[in-house]
Short mmCIF file of C-alpha atoms and ligand atoms in Angstrom, two decimals:
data_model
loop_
_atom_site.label_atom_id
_atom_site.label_comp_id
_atom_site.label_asym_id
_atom_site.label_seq_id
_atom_site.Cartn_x
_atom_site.Cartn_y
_atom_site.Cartn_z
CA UNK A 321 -25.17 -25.23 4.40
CA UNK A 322 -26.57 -22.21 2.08
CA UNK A 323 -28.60 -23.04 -0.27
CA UNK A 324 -29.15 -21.58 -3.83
CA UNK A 325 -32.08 -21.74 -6.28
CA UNK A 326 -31.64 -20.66 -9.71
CA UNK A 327 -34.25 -21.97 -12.64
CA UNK A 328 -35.78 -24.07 -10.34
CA UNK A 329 -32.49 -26.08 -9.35
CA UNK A 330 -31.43 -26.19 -5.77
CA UNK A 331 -27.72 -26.48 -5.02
CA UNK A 332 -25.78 -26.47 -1.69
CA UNK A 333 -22.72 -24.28 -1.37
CA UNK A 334 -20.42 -24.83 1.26
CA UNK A 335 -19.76 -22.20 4.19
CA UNK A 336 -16.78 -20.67 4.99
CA UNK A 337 -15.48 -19.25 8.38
CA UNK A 338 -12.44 -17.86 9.83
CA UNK A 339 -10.78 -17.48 12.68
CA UNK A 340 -12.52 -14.11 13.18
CA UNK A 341 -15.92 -15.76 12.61
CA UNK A 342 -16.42 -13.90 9.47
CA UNK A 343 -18.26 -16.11 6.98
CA UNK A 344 -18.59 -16.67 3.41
CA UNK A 345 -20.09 -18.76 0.64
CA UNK A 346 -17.86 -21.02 -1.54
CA UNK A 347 -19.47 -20.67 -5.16
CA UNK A 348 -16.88 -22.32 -6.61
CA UNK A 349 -18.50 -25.01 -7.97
CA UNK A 350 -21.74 -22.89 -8.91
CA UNK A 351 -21.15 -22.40 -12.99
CA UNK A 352 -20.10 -26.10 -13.43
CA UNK A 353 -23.27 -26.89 -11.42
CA UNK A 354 -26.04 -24.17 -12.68
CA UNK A 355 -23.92 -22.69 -15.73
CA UNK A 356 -24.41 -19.41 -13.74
CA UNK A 357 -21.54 -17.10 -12.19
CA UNK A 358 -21.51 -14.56 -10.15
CA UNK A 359 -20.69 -10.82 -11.13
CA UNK A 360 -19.45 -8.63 -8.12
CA UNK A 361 -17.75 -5.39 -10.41
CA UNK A 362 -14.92 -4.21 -8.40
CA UNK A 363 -14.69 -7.35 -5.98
CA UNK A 364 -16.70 -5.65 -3.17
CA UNK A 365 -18.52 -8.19 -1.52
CA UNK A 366 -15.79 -10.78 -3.20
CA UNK A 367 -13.28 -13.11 -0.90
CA UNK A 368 -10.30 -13.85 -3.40
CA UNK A 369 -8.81 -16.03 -0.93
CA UNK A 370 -8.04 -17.56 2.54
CA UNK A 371 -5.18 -15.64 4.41
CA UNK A 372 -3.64 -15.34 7.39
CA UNK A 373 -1.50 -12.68 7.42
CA UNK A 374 -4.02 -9.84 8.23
CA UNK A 375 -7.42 -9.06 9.83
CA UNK A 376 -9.51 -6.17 9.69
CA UNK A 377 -13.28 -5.50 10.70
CA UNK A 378 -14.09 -2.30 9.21
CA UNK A 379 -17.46 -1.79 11.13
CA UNK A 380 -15.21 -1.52 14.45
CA UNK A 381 -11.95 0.24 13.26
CA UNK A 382 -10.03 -3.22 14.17
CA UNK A 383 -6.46 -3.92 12.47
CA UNK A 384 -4.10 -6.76 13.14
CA UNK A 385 -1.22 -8.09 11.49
CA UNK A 386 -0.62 -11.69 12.38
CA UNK A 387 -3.14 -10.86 15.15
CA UNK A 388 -1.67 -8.66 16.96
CA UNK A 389 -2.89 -4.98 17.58
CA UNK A 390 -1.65 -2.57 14.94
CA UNK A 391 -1.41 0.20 17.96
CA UNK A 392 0.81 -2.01 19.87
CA UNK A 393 2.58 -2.35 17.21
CA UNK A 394 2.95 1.06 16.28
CA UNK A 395 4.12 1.97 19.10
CA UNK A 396 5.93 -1.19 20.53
CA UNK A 397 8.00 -2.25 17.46
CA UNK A 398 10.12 -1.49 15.10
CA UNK A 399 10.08 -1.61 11.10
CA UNK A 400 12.36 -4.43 10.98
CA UNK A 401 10.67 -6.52 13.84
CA UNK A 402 6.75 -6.35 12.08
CA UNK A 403 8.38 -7.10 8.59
CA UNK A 404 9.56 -10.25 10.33
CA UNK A 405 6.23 -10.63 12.25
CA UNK A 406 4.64 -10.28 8.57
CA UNK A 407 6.37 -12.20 6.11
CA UNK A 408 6.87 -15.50 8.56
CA UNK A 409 4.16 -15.26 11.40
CA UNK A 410 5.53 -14.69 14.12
CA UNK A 411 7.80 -12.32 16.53
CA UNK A 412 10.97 -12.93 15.78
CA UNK A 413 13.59 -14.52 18.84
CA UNK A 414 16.48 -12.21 19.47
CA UNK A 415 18.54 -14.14 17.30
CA UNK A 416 16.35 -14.56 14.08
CA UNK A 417 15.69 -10.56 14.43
CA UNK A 418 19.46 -10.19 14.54
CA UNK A 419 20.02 -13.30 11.23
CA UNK A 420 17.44 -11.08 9.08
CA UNK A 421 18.80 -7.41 10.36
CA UNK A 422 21.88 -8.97 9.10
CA UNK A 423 20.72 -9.98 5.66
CA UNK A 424 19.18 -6.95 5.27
CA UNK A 425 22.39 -4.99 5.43
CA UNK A 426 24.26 -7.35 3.58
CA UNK A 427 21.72 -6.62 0.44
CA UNK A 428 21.55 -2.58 1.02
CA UNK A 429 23.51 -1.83 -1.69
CA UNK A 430 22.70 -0.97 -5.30
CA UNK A 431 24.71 -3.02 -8.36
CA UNK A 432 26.90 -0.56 -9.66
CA UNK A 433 24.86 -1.13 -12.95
CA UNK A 434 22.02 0.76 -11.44
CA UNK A 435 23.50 4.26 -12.01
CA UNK A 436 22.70 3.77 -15.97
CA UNK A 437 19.16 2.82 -15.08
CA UNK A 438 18.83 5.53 -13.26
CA UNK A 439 20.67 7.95 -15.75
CA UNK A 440 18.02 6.48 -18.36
CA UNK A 441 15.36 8.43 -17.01
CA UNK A 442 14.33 12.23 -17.57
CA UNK A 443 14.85 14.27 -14.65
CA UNK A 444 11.25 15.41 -14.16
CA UNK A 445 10.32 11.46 -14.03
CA UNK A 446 8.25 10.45 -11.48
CA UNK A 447 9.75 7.99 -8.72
CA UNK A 448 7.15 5.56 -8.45
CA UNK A 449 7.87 4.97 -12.40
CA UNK A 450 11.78 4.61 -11.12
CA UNK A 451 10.83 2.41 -8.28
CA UNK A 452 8.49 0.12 -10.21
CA UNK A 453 11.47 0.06 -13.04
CA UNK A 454 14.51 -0.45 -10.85
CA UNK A 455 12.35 -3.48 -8.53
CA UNK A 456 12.60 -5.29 -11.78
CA UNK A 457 15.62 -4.45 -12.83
CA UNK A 458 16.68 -5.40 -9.48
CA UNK A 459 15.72 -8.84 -10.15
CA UNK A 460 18.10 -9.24 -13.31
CA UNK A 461 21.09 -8.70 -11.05
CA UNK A 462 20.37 -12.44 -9.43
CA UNK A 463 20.75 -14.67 -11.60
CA UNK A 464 19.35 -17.69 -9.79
CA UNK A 465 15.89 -15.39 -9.64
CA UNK A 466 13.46 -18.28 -10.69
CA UNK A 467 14.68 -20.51 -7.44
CA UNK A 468 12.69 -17.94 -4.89
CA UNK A 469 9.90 -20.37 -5.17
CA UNK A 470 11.61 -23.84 -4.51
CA UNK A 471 14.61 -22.61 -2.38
CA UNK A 472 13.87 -21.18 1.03
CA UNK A 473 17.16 -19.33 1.51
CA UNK A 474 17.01 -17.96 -1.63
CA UNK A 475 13.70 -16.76 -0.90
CA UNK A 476 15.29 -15.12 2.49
CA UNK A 477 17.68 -13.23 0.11
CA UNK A 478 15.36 -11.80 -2.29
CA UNK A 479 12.91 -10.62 0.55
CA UNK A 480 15.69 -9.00 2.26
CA UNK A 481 17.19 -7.59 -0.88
CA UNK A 482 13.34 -5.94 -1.92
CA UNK A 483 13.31 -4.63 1.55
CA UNK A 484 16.89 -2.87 1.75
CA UNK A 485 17.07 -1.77 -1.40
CA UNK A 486 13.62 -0.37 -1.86
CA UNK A 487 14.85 2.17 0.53
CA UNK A 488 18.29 2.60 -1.45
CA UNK A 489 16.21 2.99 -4.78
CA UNK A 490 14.40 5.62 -3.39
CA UNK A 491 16.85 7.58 -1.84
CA UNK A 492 18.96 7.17 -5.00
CA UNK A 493 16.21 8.38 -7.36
CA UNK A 494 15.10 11.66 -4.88
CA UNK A 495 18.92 12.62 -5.29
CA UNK A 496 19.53 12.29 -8.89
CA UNK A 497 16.06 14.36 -9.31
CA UNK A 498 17.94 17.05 -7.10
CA UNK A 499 21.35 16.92 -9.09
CA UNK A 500 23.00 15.66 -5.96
CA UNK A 501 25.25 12.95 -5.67
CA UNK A 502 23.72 9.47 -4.34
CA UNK A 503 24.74 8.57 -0.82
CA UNK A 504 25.26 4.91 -0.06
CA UNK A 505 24.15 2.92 2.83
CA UNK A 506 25.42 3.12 6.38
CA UNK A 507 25.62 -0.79 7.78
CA UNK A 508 25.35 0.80 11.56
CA UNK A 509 22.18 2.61 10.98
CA UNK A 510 18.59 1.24 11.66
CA UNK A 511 16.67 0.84 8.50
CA UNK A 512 14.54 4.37 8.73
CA UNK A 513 17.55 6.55 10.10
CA UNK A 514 19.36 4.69 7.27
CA UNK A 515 16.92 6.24 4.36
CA UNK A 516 17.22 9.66 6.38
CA UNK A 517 20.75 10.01 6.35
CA UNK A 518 20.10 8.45 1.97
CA UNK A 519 18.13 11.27 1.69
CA UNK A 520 19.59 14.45 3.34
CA UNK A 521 22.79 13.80 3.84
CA UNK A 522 25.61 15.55 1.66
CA UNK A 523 29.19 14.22 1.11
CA UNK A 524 30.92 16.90 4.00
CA UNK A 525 27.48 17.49 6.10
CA UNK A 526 26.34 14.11 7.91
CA UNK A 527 22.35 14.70 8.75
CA UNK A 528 21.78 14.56 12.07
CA UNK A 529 18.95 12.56 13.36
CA UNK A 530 16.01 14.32 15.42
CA UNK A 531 14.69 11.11 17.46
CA UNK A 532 11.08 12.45 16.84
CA UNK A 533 11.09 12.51 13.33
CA UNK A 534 13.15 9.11 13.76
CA UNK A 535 10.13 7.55 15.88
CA UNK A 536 7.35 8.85 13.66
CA UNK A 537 8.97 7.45 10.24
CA UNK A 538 9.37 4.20 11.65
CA UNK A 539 5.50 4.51 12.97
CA UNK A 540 4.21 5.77 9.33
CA UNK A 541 6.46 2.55 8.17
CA UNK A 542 5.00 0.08 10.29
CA UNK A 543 1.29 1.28 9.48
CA UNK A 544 1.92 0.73 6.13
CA UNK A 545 2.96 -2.89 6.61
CA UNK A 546 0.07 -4.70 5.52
CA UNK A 547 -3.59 -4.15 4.96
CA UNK A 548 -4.86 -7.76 3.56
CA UNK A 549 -6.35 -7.37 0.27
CA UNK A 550 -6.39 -3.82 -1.11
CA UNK A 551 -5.86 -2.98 -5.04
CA UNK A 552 -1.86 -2.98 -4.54
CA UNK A 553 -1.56 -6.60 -2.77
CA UNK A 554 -3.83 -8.08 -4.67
CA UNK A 555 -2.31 -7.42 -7.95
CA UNK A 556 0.71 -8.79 -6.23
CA UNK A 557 -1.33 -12.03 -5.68
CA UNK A 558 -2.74 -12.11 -8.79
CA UNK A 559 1.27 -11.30 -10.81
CA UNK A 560 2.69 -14.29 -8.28
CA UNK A 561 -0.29 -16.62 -9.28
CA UNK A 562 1.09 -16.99 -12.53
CA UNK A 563 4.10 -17.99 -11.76
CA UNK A 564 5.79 -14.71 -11.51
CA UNK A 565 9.14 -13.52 -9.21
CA UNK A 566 9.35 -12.02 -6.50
CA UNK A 567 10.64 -8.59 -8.00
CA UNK A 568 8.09 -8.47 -11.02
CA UNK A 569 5.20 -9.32 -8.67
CA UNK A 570 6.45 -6.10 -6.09
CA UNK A 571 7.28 -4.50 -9.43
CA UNK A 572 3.23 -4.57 -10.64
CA UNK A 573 2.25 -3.76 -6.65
CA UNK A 574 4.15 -0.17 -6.84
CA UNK A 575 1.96 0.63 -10.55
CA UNK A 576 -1.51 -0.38 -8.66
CA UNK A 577 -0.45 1.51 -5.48
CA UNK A 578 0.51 4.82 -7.63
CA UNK A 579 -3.01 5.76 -8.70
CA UNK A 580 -4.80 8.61 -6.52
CA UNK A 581 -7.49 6.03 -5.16
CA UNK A 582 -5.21 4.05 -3.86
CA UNK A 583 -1.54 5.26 -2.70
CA UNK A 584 -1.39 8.34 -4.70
CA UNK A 585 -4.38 9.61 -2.10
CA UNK A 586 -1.31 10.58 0.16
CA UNK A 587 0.49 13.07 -2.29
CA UNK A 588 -3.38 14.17 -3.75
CA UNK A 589 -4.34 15.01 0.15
CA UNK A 590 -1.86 17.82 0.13
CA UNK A 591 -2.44 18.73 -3.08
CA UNK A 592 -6.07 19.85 -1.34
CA UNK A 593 -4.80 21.12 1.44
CA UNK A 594 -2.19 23.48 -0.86
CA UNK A 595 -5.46 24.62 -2.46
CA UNK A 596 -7.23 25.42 0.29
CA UNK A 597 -4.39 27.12 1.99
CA UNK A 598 -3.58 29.06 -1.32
CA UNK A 599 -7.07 30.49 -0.76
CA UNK A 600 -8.33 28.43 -3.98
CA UNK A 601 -11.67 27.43 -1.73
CA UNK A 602 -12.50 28.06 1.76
CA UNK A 603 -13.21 24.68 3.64
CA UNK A 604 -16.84 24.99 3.25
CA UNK A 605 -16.71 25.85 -0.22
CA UNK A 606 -14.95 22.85 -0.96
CA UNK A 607 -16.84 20.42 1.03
CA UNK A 608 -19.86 21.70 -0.99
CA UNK A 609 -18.07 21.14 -4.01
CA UNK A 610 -17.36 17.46 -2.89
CA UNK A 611 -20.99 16.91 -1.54
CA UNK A 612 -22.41 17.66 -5.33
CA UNK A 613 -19.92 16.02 -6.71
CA UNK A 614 -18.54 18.64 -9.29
CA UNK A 615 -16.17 17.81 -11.99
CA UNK A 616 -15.71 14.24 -9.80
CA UNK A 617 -13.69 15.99 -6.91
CA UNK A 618 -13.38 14.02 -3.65
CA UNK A 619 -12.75 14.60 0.09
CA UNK A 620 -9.41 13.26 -0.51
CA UNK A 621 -7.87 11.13 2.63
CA UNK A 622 -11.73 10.25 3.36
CA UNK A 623 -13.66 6.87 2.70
CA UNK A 624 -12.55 3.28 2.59
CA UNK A 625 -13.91 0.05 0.71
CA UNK A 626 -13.43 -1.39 3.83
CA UNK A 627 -13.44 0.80 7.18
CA UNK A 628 -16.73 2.32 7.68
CA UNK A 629 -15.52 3.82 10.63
CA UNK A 630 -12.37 5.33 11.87
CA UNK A 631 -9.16 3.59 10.11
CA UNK A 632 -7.31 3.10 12.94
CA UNK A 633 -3.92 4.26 11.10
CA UNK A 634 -5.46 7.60 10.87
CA UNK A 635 -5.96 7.87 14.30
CA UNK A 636 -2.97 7.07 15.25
CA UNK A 637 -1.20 9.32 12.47
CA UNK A 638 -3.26 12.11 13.73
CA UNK A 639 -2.07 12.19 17.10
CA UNK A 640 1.82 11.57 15.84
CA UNK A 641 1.17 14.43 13.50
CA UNK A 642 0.07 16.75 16.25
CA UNK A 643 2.87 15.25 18.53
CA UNK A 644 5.70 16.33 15.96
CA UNK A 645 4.51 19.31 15.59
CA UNK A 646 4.03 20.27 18.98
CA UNK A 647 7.14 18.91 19.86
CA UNK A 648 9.13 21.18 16.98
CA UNK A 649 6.63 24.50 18.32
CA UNK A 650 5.22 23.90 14.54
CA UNK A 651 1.81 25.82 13.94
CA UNK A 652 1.88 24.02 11.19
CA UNK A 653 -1.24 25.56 8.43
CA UNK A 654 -1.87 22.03 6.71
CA UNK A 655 -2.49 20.34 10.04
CA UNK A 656 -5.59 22.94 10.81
CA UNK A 657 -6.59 22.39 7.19
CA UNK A 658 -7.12 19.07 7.87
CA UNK A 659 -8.50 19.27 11.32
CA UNK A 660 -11.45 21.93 9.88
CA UNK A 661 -11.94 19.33 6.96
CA UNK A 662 -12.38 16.52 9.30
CA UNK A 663 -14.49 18.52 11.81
CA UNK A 664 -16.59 19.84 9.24
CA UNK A 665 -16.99 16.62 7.15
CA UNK A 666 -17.85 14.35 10.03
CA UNK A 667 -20.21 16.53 11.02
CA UNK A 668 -22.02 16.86 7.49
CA UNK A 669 -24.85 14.28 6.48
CA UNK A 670 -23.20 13.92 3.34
CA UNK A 671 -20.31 11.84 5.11
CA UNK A 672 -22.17 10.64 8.22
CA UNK A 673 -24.67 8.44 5.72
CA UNK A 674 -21.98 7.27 3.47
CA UNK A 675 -19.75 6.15 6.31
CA UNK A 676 -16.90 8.38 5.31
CA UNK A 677 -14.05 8.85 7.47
CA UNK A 678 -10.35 10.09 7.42
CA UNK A 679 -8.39 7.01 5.80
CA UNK A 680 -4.54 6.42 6.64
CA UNK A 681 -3.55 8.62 3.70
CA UNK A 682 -5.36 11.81 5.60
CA UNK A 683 -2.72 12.74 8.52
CA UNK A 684 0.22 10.76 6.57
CA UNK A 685 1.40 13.38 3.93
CA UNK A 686 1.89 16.29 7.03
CA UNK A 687 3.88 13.73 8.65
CA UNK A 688 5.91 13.11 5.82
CA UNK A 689 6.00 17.01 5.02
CA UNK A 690 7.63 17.67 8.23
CA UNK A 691 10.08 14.96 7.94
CA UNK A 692 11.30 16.87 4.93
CA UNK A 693 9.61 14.28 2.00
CA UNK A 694 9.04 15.74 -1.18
CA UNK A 695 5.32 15.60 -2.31
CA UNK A 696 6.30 13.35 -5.45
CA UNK A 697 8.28 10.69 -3.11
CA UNK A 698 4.83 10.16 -0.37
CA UNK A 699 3.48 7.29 -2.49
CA UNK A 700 7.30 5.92 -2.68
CA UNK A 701 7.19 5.82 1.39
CA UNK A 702 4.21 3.98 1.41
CA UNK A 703 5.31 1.40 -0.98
CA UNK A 704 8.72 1.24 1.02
CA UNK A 705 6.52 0.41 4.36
CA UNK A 706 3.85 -1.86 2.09
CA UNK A 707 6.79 -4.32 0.95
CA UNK A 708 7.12 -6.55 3.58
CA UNK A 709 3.64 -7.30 3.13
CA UNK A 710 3.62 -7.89 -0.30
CA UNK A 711 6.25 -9.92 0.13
CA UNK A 712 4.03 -12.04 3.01
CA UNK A 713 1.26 -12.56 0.33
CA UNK A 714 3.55 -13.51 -2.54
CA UNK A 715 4.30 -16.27 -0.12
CA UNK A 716 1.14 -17.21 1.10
CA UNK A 717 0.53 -17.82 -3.07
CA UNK A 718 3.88 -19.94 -3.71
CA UNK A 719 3.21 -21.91 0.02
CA UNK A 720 0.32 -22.86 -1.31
CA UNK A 721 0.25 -26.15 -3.43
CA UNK A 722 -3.24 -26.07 -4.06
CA UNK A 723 -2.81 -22.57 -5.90
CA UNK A 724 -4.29 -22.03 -9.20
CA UNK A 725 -3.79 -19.01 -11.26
CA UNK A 726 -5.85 -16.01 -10.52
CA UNK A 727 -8.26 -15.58 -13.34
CA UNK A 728 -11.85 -14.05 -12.80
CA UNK A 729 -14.80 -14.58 -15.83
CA UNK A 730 -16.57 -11.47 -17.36
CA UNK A 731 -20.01 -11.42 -18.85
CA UNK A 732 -19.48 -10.11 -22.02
CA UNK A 733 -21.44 -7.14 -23.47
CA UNK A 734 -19.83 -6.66 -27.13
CA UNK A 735 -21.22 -7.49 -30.25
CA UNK A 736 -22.50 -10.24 -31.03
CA UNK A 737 -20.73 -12.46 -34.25
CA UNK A 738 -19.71 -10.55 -37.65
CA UNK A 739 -18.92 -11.33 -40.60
CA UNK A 740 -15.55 -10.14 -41.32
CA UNK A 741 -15.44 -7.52 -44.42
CA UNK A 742 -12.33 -7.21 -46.70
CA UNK A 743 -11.05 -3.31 -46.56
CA UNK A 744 -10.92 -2.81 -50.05
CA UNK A 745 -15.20 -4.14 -49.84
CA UNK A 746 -15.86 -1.69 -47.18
N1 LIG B 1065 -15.31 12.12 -1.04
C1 LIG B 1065 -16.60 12.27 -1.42
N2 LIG B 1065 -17.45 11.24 -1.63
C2 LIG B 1065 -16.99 10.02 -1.44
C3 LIG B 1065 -15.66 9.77 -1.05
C4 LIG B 1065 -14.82 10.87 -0.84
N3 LIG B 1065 -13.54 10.71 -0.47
N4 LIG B 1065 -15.47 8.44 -0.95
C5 LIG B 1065 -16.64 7.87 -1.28
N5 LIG B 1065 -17.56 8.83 -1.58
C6 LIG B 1065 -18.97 8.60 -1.93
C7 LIG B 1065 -19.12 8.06 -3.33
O1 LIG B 1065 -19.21 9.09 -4.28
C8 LIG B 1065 -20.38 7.25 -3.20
O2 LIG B 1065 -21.47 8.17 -3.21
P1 LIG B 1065 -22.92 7.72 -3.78
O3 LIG B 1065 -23.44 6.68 -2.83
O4 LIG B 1065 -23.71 8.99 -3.79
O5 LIG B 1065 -22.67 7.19 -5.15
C9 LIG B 1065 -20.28 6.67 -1.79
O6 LIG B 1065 -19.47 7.60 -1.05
C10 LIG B 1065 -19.66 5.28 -1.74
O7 LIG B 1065 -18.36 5.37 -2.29
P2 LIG B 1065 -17.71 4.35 -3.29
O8 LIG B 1065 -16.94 5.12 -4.32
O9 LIG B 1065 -18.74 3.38 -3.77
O10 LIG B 1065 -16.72 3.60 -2.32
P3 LIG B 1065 -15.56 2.63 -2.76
O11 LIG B 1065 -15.47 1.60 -1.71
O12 LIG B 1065 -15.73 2.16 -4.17
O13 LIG B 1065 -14.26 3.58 -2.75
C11 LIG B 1065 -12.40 4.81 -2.03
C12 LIG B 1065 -13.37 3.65 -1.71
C13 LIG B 1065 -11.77 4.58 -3.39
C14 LIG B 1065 -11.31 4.80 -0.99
C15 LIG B 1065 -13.20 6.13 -1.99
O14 LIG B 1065 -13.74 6.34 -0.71
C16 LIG B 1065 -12.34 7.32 -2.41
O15 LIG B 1065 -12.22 7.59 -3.61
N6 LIG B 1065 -11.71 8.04 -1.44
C17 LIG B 1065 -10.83 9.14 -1.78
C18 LIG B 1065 -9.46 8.61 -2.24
C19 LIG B 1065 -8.68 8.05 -1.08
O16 LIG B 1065 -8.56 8.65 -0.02
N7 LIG B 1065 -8.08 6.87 -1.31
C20 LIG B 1065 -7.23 6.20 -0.33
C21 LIG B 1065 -7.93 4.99 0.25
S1 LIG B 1065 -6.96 4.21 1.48
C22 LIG B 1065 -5.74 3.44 0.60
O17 LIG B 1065 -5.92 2.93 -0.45
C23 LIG B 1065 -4.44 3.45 1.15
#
């Protein structure tokens, strides 16, 4: 068992390993026992919990939810099947898939009640502030919310609900932004060709499907699923470990994914690539500007807490990006961008000692381009494809009975104790 020796005491911490064999050291008990805790800013050699929902090693490039393969499932499965797989563990029989397609589509439609929400905000507002807004508002439309945690079908609902309707919200919200009236739901259409024919079609002009674009949604979807716990899920965890829904623990999820380290990297990566292109910086002008770090710019798309080597998404969202193209006879500008960026960065000292390399956000916003996604709805797809797993982890919290509340300790660097001084004295 490790052992640790502060001021001369010796204590024994127990060790922790997983399935995977990777290991870890329960300090747990360490302040009650030595007064002392331990401070790891930004959690990143920090374990904030057992789960077994997904598994990464970031030294090989290795991703699996519920163990199997993300590349099989990529290209083996579909949305619907891995949210299954995600949220209860395992593939789901042809009958179970068919029981939770069902739900789904019984819960695709918005409350009428929605349209005010949605009228309530300014046009030039910013859908991930709609989506975050209307998950919760979601949740005041059931009024039985509070039994998702003691009732399993009422559980099944609320998952399926958060699911179909993310997809509705969004759809809804890229509409009004456009002045265009919101389409509802198909029931006969697969959950991505659904959100297509949300988002494109008009009231006389059905959108007609290309299969490609079809095929490589549902693959930037099912990437998306899950990636164990990253700054979106574990705000999740940490809403649902007090007690929280359902909908106001998503609800926090979509706030933490929004910021440009995080989810937001997808809509900044073509920001940089519309720079470049607009002849703003060449690519080795900007790479130089990255490497000495002016005015804090990044290699957008680049660099993980976790992967130091290739993120296997991005592989795999490289070669659909090429593949759509291709397939369309698309020389498309921002896909060379990218591929000079990436030659010239991995290439570059700068990168090679730091470890950095493309991320899934890299490749994913010139898929999304060429489906026809407007820049300010790419960090709404990903939180569409992330539910499911959010969903998974707000379960793992309520399935646990030995669950306490989140709540980490600070060392404290303030002042030290005032006196408190009466304004009119001061
Ligand atoms: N461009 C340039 N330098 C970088 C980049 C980058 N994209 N990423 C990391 N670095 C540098 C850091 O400046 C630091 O340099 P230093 O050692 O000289 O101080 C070193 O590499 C280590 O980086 P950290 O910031 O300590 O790494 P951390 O694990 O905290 O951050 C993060 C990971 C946030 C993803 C970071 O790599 C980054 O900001 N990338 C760009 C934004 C991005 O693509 N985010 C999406 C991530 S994937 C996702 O969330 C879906």
């Amino acid at each position: 068992m490790p052992r640790i020796e502060i001021d001369d005491q010796s204590f024994e911490c127990p060790l922790v390993v997983g399935t995977e064999n990777e290991k870890a050291i329960d300090i747990s008990q360490l302040r009650s026992k030595t007064g002392y805790i331990t401070l790891d800013d930004s959690f990143g050699n920090t374990g904030s919990c057992k789960s077994s929902i997904t598994y990464i090693d970031g030294d090989k490039g290795i991703l699996r939810y519920r163990g199997y393969a993300i590349e099989d499932l990529a290209e083996n499965s579909s949305f619907i099947e891995t949210a299954y797989l995600i949220i209860y563990g395992h593939l789901p029989s042809s009958n179970e898939y068919k029981l939770f397609s069902d739900l789904l589509t019984s819960q695709e439609i918005l409350h009428e009640g929605f349209r005010h929400h949605f009228e309530g905000f300014p046009n030039n507002a910013h859908p991930m502030a709609m989506l975050s807004a209307m998950i919760n508002a979601m949740g005041c439309y059931q009024s039985d919310l509070y039994d998702d945690r003691d009732d399993v079908s009422h559980f099944d609902k609320s998952a399926a609900q958060l699911i179909s309707q993310v997809r509705t919200i969004a759809a809804a919200a890229y509409k009004m932004s456009i002045g265009q009236p919101m389409v509802y739901p198909y029931p006969n259409k697969r959950y991505a060709e659904n959100f297509l024919h949300m988002m494109f079609s008009l009231p006389n002009n059905s959108y007609e499907v290309d299969p490609d674009i079809l095929h490589a949604l549902t693959m930037f979807l099912i990437l998306h699923v899950d990636h164990e716990q990253n700054c979106s899920t574990s705000t999740v965890r940490l809403v649902a470990s007090s007690g929280a829904n359902l909908h106001a623990s998503c609800s926090a999820g979509v706030c933490a994914l929004w910021g440009r380290l995080h989810g937001g990297a997808n809509q900044a990566v073509v920001e940089m690539f519309n720079k470049i292109r607009n002849a703003d910086y060449t690519v080795k002008e900007f790479i130089e500007k990255v490497k000495k770090k002016e005015d804090g710019v990044k290699l957008m798309g680049f660099g993980h807490r976790v992967y130091k080597n290739y993120d296997p998404r991005a592989q795999i969202l490289q070669k659909a990006a090429h593949k759509l193209l291709d397939k369309a006879g698309k020389n498309d500008e921002l896909l060379q961008i990218a591929q000079e960026l990436a030659d010239y960065a991995l290439h570059d000292d700068y990168f090679i000692e730091r470890k950095l390399y493309p991320n899934v956000d890299f490749y994913s916003g010139i898929i999304l381009q060429s489906i026809g996604i407007p820049l300010n709805m790419f960090t709404v797809m990903f939180a569409i494809g992330r539910m499911p797993g959010w969903i998974a982890h707000w379960k793992e919290i309520v399935d646990n009975p030995k669950q306490k509340i989140y709540r980490p300790r600070q060392i404290y660097t303030g002042e030290t104790h005032r006196k408190f001084i009466p304004m009119s004295d001061r």
